[in-house]
Coordinates of C-alpha atoms in Angstrom, one line a residue:
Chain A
X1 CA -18.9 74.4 37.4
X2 CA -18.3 77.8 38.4
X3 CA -21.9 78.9 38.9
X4 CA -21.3 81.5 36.3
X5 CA -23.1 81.4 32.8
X6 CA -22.5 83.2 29.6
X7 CA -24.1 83.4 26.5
X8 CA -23.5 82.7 23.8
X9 CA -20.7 80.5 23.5
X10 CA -19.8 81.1 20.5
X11 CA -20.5 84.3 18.2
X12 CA -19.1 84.7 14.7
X13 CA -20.0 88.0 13.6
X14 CA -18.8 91.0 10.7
X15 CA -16.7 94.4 11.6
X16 CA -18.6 97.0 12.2
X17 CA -21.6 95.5 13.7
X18 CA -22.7 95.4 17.2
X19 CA -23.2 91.9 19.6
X20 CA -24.0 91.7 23.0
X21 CA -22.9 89.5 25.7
X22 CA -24.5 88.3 28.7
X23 CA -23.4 86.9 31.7
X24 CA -25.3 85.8 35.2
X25 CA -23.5 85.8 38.2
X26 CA -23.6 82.8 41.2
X27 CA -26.4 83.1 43.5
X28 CA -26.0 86.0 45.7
X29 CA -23.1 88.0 44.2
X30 CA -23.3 91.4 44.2
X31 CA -20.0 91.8 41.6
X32 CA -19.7 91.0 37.9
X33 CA -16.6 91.5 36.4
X34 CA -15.8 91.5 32.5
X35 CA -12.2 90.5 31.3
X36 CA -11.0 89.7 27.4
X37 CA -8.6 87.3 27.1
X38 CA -6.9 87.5 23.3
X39 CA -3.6 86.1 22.2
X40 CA -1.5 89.1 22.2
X41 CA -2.5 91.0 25.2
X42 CA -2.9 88.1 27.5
X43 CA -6.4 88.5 30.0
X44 CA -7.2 92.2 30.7
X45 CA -9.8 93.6 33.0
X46 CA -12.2 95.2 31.5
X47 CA -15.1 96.5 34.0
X48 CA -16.7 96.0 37.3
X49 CA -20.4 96.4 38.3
X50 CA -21.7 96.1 41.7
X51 CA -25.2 95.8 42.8
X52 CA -26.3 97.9 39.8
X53 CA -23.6 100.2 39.3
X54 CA -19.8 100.5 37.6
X55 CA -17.1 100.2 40.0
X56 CA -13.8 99.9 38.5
X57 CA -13.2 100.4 34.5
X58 CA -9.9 99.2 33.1
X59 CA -8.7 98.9 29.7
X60 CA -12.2 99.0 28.1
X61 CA -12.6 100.7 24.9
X62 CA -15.2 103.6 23.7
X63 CA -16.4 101.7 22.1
X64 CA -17.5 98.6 24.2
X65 CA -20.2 99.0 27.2
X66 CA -21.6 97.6 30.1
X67 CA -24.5 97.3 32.5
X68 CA -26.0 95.1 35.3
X69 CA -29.5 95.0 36.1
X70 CA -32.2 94.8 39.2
X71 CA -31.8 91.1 38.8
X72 CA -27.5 91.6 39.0
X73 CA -27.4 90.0 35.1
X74 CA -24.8 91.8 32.7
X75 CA -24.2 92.6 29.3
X76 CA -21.4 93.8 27.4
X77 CA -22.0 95.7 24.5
X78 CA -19.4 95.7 21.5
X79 CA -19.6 98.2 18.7
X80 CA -18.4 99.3 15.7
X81 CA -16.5 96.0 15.9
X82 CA -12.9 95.5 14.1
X83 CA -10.9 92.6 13.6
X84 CA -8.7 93.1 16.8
X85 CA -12.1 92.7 19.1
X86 CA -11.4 89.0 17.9
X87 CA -10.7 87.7 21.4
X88 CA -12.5 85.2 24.2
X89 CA -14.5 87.4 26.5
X90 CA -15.1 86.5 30.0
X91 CA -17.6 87.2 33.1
X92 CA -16.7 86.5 36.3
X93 CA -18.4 87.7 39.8
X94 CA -17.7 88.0 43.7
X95 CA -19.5 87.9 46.9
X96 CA -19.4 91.5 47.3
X97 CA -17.7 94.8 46.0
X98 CA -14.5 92.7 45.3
X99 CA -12.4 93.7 48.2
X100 CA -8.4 92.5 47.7
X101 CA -9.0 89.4 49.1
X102 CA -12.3 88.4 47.1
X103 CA -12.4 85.2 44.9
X104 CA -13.5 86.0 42.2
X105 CA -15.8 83.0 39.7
X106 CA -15.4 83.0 36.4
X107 CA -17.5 82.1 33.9
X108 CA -17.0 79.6 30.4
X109 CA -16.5 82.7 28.5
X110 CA -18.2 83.7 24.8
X111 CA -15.9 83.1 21.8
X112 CA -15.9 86.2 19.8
X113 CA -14.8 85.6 16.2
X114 CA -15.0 88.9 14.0
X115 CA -14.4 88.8 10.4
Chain B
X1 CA 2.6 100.3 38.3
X2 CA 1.3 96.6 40.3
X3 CA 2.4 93.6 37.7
X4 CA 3.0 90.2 37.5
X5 CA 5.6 88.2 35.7
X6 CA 5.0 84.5 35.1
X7 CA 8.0 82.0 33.4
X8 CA 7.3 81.2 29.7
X9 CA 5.8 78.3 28.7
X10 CA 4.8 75.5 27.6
X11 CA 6.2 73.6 30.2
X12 CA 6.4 69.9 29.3
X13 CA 6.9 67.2 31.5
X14 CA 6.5 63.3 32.1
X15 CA 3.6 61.9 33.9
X16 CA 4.6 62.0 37.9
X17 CA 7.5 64.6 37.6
X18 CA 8.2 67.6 39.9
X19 CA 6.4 70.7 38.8
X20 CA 7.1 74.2 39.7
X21 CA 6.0 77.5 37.9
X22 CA 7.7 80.9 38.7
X23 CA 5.8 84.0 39.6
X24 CA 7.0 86.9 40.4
X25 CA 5.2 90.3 41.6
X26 CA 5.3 94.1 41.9
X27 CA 3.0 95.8 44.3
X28 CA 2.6 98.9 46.1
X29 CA 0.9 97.3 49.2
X30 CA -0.2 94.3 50.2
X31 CA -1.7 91.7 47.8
X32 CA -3.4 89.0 47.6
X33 CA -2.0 86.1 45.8
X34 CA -4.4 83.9 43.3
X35 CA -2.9 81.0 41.2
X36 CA -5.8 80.3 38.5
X37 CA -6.1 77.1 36.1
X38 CA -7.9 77.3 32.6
X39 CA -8.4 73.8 31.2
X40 CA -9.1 73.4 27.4
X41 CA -12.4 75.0 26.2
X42 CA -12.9 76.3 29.9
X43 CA -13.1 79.3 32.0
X44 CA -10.8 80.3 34.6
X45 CA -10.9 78.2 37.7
X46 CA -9.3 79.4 41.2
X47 CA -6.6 76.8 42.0
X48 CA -5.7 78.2 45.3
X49 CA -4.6 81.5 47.4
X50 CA -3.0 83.6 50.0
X51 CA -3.9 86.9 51.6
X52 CA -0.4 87.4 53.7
X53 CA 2.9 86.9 53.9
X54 CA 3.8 83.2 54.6
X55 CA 0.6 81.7 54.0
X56 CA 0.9 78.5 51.9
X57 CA -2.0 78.1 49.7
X58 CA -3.0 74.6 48.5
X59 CA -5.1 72.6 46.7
X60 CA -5.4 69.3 44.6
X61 CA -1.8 68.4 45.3
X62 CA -1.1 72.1 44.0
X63 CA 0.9 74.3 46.8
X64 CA 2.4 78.3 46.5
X65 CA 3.6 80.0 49.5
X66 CA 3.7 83.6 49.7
X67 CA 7.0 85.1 49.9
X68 CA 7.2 88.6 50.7
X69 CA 10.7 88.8 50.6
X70 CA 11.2 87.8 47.5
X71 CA 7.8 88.9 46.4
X72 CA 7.4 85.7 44.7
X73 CA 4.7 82.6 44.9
X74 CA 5.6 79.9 43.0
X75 CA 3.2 77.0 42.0
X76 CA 4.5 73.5 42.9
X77 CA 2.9 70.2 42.8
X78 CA 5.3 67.0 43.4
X79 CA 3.8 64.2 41.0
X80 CA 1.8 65.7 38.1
X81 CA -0.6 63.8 36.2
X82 CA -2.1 63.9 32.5
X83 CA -5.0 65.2 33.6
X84 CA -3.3 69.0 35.2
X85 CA -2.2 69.8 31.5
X86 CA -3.5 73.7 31.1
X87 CA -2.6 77.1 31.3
X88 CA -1.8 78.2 34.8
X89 CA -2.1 82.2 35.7
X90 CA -0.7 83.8 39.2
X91 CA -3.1 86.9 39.8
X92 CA -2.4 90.1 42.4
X93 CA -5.0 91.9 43.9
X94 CA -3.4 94.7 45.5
X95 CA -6.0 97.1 48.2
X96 CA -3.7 99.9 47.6
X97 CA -3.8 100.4 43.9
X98 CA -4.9 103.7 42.7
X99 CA -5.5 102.0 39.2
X100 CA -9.1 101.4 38.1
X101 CA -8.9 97.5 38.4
X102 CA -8.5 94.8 40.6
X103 CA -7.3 91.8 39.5
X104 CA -4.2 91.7 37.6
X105 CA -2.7 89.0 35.6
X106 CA 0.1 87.1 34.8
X107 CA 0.2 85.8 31.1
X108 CA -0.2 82.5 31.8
X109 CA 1.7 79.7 31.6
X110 CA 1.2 76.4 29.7
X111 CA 1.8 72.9 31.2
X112 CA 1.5 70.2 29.1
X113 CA 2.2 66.8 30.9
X114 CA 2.9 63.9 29.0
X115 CA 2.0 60.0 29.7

């Protein structure tokens, strides 16, 4: 056990709606990150917050959003969903600003199904 | 651009044989080195690492040594058991990246070890 939780597990939902996913970091870390791991493009980075605010934004769509609050939970929120935001979404989080050598805790991860 | 290349799976074996996977790296620095293991139904777990060149991470009978030279740092583990069948991923995190993310990933690699 990791120390990180997500929720929900699992989330069946229709395109063109809107879910949100939440994730709580271990104890004491100041970093969430937000990946999404899917079948043809392998596990992709999505965003970073620290302490409150983004750090780092990869390959994250328009259409998808983030945010951590006072009490260093997250959410990502995914709009407008299509077929291709099918994928296994996960949350994982770091001591501190994630520095190169910074472990980084990953979470069970929230099974998106979209149909 | 910073990458990582990982050998195809799956990898199948008998119960106590030899195990190595390959991965391979491009960087601009310095990276740190991260071999991660997702079990069935699970998140991403940190198998072990290294932060230099020459350091030999290890861990559960799991061992990668960081080879600059050949910017390489295979997984080994001499006598694998039922119980390691998953998908193994070699990470870089690289402090000189200009890119937006940290963490980047190889596309995993699936062992499957039979009894």
């Amino acid at each position: 056990d990791s120390g990180v939780t997500q929720t929900p597990k699992h989330l069946i939902t229709a395109t063109g709606q809107r879910v949100t996913l939440r994730c709580s970091p271990r104890s004491g870390d100041l970093s969430v990150y937000w990946y999404q791991q899917s079948l043809d493009q392998g596990l992709q980075f999505l965003i970073q917050y620290y302490n409150g605010e983004e750090r780092a934004k990869g390959n994250i769509l328009e259409r998808f959003s983030a945010q951590q609050f006072p009490d260093l939970h997250s959410e990502l929120n995914l709009s407008s969903l299509e077929l291709g935001d099918s994928a296994l979404y996960f949350c994982a989080s770091s001591a501190t600003s994630g520095g190169a050598r910074e472990t980084q805790y990953f979470g069970p991860g929230t099974r998106l199904l979209v149909l | 651009g910073d990458s990582v290349t990982q050998m195809e799976g799956p990898v199948t074996l008998s119960e106590e044989a030899f195990l190595t996977i390959n991965c391979t790296y491009t960087a601009t620095g310095y990276p740190s080195l991260f071999w991660y293991v997702q079990y069935p139904g699970e998140g991403l777990q940190l198998l072990l690492k290294a932060t230099k060149a020459d350091d030999k991470g290890s861990n559960k009978g799991f061992e990668a040594t960081y080879r600059k030279e050949t910017t390489s740092f295979h997984l080994e583990k001499g006598s694998v058991q039922v119980s390691d069948s998953a998908v193994y991923f070699c990470a870089l995190s690289d402090p000189y990246t200009s890119g937006t993310y940290k963490y980047i990933f190889g596309t995993g690699t699936r062992l499957k070890v039979l009894a």
